[in-house]
mmCIF file of C-alpha atoms and ligand atoms in Angstrom:
data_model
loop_
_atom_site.group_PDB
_atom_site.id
_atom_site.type_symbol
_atom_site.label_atom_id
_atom_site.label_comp_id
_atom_site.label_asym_id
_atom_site.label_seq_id
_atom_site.Cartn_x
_atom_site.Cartn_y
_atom_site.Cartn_z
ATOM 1 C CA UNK O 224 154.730 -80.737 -182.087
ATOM 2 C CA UNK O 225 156.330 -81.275 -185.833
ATOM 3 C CA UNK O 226 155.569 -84.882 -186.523
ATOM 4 C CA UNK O 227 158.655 -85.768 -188.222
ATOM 5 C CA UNK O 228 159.448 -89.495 -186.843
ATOM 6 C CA UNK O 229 157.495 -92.573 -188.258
ATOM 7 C CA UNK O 230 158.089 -95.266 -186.179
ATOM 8 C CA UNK O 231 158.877 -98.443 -185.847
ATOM 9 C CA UNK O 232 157.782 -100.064 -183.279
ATOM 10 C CA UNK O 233 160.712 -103.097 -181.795
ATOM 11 C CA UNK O 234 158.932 -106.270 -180.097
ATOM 12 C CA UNK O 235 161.148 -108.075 -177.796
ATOM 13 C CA UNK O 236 159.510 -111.461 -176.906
ATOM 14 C CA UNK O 237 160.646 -113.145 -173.204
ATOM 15 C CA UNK O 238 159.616 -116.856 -172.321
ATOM 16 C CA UNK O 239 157.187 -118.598 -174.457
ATOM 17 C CA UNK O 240 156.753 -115.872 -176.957
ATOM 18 C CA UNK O 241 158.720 -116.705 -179.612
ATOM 19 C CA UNK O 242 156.650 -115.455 -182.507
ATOM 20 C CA UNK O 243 154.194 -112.849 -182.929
ATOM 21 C CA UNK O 244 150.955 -113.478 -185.187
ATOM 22 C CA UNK O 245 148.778 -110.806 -187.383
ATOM 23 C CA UNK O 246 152.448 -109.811 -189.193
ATOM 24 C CA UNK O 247 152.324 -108.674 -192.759
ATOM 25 C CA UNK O 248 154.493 -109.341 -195.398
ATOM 26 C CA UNK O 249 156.847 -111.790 -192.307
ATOM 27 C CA UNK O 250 160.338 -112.316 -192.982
ATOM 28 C CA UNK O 251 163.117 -113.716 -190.476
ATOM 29 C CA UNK O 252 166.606 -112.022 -191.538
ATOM 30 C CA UNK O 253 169.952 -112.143 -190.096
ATOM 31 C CA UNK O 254 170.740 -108.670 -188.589
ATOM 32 C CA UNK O 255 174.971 -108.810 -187.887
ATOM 33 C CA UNK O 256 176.033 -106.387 -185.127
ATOM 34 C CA UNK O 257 179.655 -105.028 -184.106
ATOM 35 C CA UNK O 258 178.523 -106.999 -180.350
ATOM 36 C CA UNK O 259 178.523 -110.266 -182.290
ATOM 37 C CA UNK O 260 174.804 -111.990 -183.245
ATOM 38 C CA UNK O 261 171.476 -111.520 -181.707
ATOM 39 C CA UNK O 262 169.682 -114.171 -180.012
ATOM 40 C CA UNK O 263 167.853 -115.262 -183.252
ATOM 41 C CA UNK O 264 167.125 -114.081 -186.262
ATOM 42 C CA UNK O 265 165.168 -111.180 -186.232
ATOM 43 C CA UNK O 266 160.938 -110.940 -187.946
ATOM 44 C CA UNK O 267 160.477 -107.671 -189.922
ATOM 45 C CA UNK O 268 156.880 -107.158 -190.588
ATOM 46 C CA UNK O 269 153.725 -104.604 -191.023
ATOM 47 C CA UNK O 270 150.552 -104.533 -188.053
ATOM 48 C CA UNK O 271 148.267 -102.325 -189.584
ATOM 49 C CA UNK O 272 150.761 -100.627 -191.777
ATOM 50 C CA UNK O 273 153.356 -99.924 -188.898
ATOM 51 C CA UNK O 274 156.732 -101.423 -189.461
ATOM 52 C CA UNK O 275 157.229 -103.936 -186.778
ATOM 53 C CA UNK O 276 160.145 -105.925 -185.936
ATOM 54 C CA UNK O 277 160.343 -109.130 -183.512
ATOM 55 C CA UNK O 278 163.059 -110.495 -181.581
ATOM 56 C CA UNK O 279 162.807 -113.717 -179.618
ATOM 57 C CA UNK O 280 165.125 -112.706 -176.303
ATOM 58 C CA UNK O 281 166.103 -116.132 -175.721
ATOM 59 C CA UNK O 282 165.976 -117.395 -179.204
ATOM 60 C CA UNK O 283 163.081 -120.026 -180.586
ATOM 61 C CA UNK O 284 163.237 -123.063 -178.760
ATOM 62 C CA UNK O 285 164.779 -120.967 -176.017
ATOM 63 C CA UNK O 286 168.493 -122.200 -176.026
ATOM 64 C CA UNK O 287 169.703 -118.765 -174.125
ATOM 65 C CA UNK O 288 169.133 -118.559 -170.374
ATOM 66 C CA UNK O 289 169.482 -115.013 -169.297
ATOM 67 C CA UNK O 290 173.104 -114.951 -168.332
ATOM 68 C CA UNK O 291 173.985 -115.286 -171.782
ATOM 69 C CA UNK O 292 171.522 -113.387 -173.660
ATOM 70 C CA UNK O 293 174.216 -110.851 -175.738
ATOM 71 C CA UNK O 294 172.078 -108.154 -174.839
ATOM 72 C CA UNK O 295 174.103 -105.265 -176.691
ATOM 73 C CA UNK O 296 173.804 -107.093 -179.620
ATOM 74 C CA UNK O 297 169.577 -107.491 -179.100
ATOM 75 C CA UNK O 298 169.378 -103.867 -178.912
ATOM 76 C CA UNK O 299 172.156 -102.760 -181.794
ATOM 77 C CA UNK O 300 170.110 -105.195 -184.136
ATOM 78 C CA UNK O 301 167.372 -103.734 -183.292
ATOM 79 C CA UNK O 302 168.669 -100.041 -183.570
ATOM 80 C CA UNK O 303 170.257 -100.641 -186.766
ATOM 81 C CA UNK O 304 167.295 -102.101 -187.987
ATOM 82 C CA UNK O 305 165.787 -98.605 -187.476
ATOM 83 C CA UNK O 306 163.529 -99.379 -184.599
ATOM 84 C CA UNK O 307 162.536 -96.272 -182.959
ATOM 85 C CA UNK O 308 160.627 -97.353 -179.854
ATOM 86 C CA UNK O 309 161.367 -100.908 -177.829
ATOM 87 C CA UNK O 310 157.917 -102.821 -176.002
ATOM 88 C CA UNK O 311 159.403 -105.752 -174.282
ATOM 89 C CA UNK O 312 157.061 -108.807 -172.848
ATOM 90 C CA UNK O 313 158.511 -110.650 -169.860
ATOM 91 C CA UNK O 314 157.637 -113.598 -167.813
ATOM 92 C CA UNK O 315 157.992 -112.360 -164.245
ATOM 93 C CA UNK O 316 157.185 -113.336 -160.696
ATOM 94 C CA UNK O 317 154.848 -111.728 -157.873
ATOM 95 C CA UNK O 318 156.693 -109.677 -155.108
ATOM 96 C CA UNK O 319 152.825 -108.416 -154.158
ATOM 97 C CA UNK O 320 149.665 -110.564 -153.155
ATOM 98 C CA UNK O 321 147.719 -108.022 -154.908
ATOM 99 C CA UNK O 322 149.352 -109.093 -158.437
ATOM 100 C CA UNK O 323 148.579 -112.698 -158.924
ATOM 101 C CA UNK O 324 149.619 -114.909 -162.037
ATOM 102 C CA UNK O 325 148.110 -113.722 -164.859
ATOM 103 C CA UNK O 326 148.323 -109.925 -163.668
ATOM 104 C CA UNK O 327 150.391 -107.334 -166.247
ATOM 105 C CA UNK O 328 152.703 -104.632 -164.762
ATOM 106 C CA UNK O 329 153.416 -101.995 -166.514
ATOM 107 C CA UNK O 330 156.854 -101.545 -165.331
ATOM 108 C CA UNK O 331 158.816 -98.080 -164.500
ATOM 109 C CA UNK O 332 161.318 -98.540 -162.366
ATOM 110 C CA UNK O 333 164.443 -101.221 -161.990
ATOM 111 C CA UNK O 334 166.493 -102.464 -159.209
ATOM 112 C CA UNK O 335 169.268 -104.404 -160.977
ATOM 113 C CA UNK O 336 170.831 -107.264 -158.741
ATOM 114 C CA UNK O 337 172.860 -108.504 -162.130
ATOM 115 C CA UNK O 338 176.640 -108.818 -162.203
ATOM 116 C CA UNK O 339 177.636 -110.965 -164.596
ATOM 117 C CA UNK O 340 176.570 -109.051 -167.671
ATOM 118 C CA UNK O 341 178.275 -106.686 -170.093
ATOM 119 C CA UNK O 342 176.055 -103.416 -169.441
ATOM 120 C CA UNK O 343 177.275 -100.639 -171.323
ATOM 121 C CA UNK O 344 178.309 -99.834 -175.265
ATOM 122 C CA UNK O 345 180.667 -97.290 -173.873
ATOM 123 C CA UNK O 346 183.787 -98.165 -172.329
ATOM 124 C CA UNK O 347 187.716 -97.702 -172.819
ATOM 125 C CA UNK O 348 188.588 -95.166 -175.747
ATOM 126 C CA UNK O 349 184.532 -93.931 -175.385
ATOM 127 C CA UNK O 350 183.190 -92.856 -172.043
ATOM 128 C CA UNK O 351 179.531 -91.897 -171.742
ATOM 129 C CA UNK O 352 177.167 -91.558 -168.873
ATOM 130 C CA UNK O 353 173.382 -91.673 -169.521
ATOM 131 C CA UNK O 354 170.606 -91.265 -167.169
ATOM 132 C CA UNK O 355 168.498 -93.961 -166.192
ATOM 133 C CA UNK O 356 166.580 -92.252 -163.547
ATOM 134 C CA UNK O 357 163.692 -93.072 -165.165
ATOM 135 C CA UNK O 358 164.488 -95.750 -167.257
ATOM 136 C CA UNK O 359 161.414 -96.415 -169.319
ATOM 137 C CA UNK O 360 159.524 -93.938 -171.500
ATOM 138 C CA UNK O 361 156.245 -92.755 -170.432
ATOM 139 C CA UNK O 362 154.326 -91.950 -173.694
ATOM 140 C CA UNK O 363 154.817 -95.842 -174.704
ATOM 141 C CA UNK O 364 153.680 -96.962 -170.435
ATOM 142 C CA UNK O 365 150.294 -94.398 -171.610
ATOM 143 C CA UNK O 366 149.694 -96.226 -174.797
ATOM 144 C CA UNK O 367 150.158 -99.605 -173.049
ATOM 145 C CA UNK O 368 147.934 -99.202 -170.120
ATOM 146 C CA UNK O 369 145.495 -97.478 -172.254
ATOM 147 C CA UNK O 370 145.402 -101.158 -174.794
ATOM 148 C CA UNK O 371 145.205 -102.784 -171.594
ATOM 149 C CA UNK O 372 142.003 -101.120 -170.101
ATOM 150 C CA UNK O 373 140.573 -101.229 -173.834
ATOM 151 C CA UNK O 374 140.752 -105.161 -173.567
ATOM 152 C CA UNK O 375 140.087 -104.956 -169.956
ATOM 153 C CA UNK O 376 143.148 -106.878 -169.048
ATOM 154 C CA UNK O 377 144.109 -106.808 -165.403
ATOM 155 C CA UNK O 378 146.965 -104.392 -165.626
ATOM 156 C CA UNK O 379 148.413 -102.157 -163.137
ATOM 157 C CA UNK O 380 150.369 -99.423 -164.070
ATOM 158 C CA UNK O 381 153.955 -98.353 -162.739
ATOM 159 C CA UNK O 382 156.271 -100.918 -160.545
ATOM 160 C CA UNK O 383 159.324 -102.121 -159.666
ATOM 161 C CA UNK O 384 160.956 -104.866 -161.664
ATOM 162 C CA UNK O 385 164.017 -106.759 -159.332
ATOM 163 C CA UNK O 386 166.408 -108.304 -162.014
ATOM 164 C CA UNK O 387 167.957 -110.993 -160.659
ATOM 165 C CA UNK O 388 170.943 -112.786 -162.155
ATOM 166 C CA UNK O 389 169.856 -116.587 -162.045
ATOM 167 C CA UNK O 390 169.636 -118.947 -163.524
ATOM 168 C CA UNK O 391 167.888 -120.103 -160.137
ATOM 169 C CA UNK O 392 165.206 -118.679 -158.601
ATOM 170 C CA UNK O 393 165.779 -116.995 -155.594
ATOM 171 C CA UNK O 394 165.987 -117.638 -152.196
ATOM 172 C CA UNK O 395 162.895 -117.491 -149.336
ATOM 173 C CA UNK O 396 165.294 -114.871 -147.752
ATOM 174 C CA UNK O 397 165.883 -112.954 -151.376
ATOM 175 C CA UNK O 398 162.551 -113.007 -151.938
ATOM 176 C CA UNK O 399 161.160 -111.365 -148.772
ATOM 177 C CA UNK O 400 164.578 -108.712 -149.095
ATOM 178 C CA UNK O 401 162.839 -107.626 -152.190
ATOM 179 C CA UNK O 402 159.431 -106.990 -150.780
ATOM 180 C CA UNK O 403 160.611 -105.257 -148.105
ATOM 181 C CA UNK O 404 162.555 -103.330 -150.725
ATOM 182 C CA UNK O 405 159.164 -102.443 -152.008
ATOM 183 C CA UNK O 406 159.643 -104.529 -155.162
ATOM 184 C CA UNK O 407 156.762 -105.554 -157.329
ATOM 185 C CA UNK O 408 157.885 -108.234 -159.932
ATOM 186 C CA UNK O 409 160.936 -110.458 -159.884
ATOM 187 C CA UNK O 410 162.683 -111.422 -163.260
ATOM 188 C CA UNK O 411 165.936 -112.084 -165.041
ATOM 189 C CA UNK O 412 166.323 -110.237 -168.010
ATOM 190 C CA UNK O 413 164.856 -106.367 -167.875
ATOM 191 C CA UNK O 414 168.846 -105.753 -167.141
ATOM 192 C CA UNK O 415 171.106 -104.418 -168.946
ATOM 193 C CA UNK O 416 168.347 -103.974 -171.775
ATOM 194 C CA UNK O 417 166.461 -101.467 -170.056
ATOM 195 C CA UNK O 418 169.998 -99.395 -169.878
ATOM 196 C CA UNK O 419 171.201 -100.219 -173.352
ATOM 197 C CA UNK O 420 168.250 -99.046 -174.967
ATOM 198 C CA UNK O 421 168.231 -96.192 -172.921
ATOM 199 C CA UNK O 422 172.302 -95.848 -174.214
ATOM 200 C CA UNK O 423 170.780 -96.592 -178.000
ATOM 201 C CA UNK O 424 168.310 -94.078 -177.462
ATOM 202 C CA UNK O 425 165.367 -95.776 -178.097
ATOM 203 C CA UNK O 426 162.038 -95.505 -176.133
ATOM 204 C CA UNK O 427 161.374 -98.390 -173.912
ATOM 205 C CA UNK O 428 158.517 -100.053 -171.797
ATOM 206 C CA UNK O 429 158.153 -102.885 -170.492
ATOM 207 C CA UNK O 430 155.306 -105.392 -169.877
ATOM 208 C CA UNK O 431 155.857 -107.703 -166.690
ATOM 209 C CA UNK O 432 153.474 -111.025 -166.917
ATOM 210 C CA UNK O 433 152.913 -112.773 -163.541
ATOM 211 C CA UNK O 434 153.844 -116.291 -163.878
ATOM 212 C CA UNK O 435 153.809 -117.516 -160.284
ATOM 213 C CA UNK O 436 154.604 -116.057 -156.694
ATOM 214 C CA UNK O 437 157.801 -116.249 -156.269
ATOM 215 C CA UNK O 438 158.939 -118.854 -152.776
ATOM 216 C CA UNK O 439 157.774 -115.834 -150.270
ATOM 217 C CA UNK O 440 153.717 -116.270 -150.458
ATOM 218 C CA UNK O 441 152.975 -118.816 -147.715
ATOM 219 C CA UNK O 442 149.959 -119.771 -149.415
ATOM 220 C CA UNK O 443 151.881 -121.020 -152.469
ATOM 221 C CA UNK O 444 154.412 -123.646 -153.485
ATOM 222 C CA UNK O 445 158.152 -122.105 -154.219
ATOM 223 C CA UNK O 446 158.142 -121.686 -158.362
ATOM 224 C CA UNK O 447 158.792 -124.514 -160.728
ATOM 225 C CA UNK O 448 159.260 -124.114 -164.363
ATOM 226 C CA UNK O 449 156.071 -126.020 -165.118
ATOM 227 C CA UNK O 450 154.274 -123.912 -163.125
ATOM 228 C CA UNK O 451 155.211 -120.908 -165.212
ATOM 229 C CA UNK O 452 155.516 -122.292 -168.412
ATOM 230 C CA UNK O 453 151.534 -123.132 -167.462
ATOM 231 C CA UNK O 454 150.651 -119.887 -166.892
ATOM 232 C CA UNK O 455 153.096 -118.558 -169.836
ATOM 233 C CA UNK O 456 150.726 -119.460 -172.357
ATOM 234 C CA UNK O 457 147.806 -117.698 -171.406
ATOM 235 C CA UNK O 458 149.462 -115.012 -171.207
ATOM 236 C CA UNK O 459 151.215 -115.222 -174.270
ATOM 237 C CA UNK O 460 147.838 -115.053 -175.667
ATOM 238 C CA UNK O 461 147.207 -111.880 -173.279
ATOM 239 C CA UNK O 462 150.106 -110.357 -174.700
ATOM 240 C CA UNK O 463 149.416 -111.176 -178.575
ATOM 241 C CA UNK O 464 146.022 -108.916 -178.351
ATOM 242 C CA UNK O 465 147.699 -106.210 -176.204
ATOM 243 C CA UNK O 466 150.394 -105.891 -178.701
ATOM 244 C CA UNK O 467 147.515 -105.653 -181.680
ATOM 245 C CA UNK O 468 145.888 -103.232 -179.813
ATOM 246 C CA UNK O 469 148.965 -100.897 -178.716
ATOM 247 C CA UNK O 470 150.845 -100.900 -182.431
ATOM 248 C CA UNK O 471 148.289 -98.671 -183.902
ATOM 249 C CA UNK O 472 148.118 -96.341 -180.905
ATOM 250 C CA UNK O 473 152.089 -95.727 -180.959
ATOM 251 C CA UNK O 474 152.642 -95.760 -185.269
ATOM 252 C CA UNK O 475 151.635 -92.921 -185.918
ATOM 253 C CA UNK O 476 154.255 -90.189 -187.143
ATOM 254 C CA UNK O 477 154.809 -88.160 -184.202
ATOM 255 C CA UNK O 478 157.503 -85.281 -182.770
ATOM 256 C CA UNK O 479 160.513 -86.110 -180.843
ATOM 257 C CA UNK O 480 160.189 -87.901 -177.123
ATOM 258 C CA UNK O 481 158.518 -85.363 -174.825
ATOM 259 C CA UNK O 482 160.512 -87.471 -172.180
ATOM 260 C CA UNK O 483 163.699 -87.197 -173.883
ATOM 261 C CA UNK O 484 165.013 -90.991 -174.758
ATOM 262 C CA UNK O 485 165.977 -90.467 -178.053
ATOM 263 C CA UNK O 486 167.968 -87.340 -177.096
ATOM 264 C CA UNK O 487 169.680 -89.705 -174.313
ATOM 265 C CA UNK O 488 172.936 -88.581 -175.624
ATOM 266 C CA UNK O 489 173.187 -85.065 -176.010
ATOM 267 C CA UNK O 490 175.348 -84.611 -172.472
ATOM 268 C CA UNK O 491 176.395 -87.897 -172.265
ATOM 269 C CA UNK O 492 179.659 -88.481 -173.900
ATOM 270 C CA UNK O 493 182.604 -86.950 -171.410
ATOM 271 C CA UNK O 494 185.557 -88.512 -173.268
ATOM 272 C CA UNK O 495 187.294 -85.327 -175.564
ATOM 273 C CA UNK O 496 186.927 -86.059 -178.950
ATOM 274 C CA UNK O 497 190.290 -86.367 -180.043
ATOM 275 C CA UNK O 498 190.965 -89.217 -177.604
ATOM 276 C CA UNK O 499 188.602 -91.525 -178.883
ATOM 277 C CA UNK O 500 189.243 -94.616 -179.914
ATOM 278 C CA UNK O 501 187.967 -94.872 -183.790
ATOM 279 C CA UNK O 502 187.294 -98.741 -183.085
ATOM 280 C CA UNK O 503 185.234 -98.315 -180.575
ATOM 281 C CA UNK O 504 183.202 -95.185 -182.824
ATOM 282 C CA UNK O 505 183.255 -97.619 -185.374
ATOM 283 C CA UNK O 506 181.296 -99.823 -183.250
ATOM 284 C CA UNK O 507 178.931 -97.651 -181.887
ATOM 285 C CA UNK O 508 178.093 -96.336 -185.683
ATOM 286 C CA UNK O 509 174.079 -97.566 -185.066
ATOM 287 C CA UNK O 510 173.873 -96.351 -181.394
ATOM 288 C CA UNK O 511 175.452 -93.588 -180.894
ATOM 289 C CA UNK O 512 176.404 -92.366 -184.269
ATOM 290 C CA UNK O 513 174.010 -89.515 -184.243
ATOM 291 C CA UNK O 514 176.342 -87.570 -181.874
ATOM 292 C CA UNK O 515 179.317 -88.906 -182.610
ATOM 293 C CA UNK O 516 179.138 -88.000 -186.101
ATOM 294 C CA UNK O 517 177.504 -84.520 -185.271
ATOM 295 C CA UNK O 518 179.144 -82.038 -187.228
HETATM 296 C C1 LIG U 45 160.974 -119.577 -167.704
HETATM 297 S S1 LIG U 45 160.921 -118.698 -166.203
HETATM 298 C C2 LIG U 45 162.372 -117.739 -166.061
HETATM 299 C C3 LIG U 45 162.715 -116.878 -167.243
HETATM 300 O O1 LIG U 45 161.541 -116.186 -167.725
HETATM 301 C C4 LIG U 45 161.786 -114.784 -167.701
HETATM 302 O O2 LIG U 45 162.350 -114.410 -168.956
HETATM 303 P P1 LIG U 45 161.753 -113.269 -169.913
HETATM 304 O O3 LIG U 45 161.900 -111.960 -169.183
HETATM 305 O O4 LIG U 45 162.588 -113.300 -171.142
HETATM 306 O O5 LIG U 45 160.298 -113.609 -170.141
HETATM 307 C C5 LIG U 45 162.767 -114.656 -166.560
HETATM 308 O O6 LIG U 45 163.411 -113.400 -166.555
HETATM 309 C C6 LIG U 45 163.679 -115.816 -166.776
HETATM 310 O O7 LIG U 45 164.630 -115.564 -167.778
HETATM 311 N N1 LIG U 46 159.824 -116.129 -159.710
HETATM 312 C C1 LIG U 46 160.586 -115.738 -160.726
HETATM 313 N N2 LIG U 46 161.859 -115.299 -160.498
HETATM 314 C C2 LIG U 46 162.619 -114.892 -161.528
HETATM 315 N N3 LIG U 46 162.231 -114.902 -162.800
HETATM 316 C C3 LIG U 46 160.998 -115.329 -163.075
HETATM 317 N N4 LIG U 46 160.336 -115.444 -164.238
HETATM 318 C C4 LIG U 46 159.119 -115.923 -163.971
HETATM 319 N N5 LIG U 46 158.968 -116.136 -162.645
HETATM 320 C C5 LIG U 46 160.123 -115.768 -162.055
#
């Protein structure tokens, strides 16, 4: 393996993480996108050397419920900002009595319920067609449940992640569907970002932090914000150590993606070249610029 990619390692921080401690050399900067802005600034720092940078999803203060969250302009910034591989940290709920609050999934597989979202980078005048088969990158999922078991967090790795559109919680009836779907974890946000960074080909994993049990566990109360924003802090706290403990086990310089994200592209694009639209390539300069600019 030629070890020709140093990366940088993109933090995307969900409900009650809105800042990430042990950064070097911190600085919030304004990161423009052709999408239109982020949902905050973003903070560019070092973790034991490793360029890091952190976006709040939802903005400090969270003033962006997931509906709104301009997600192709979270991962763009982040792209163009030359992150190479995406860890996000989510607030989620319990599909699974065996995965009470507190619990970390390591996620690896989606069922998106969203519709009210833009989901792609492509579209009119630039046509592409990625696989998200297996939409989150398994050397990143390693190095994740490998921090985990160093700290001796209870982590399970590999689940399904239901994204739901919200901003309400979901029904009893919703909530038993998705078990009987075999779901895991319920949340709001995984989706479209899971499929945009795939698009942006970055490397992506997620982290899904039980907040509460959902409205299906008959032993429990139907989830209330104060319930998870309760829970939300410890494991923000969680999630601060794992994140100390991954960053030096995924800095290194390394070879290519054995699983292929960052080649996401190569048979993606179907629309002839001469046909595109040069706004649109314009656009996608940051994503997608590394085949679209192939000579
Ligand atoms: C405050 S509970 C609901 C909220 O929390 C999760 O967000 P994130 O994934 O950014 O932690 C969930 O998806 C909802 O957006
Ligand atoms: N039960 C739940 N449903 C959707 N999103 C959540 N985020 C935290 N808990 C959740």
């Amino acid at each position: 393996m030629s070890a020709s990619i140093t990366p940088v390692i993109g933090l995307i921080g969900g409900s009650g993480l809105y800042d990430i401690d042990g950064l070097q050399d911190r600085e919030w900067r304004h990161v423009p996108t052709p999408w239109g802005a982020p949902s905050d600034q973003l903070l560019f720092g070092t973790l034991a050397g490793i360029r890091c940078v952190f976006l709040p999803r939802h903005g400090r203060g969270h003033p962006n419920p997931p509906s709104a969250l301009n997600f192709r302009a979270n991962i763009d910034a982040l792209k163009r900002s030359g992150v190479t591989d995406v860890i996000s940290l989510s607030a989620v709920g319990s599909l699974q009595e065996q995965y009470p609050p507190g619990h970390f999934v390591i996620v690896d597989q989606f069922i998106d319920r969203t519709f009210a979202r833009e989901k792609s980078f492509f579209g009119p005048g630039c046509v592409a067609h990625v696989s998200v088969a297996h939409p989150t990158c398994p050397r990143l999922s390693d190095a994740i449940a490998d921090a985990g078991a160093e700290l001796g967090l209870p982590m399970t790795k590999g689940g399904t992640y239901l994204v739901m559109e919200g901003p309400q919680f979901s029904t009893k009836a919703e909530s038993l569907l998705y078990r009987q779907w075999g779901c895991d974890v319920i949340g709001m946000t995984n989706m479209p970002e899971a499929k945009l960074a795939r698009e942006a080909e970055l490397c992506y994993a997620s982290v899904a932090m039980v907040t509460d049990f959902d409205c299906w566990h008959p032993d429990h109360d139907h989830v209330t914000v104060d319930q998870v924003v309760k829970v939300l802090f410890s494991n923000a706290d969680k999630a601060r150590a794992l994140v100390k403990a991954l960053i030096p086990r995924i800095g290194a310089p390394r070879g290519p993606c054995e699983a292929g994200c960052d080649r996401a592209l190569d048979h993606a694009l179907i629309t002839a070249p001469e046909m595109r639209d040069p706004k649109m390539v314009a656009m996608l300069d940051a994503v997608a610029g590394r085949v679209l600019h192939a000579k």
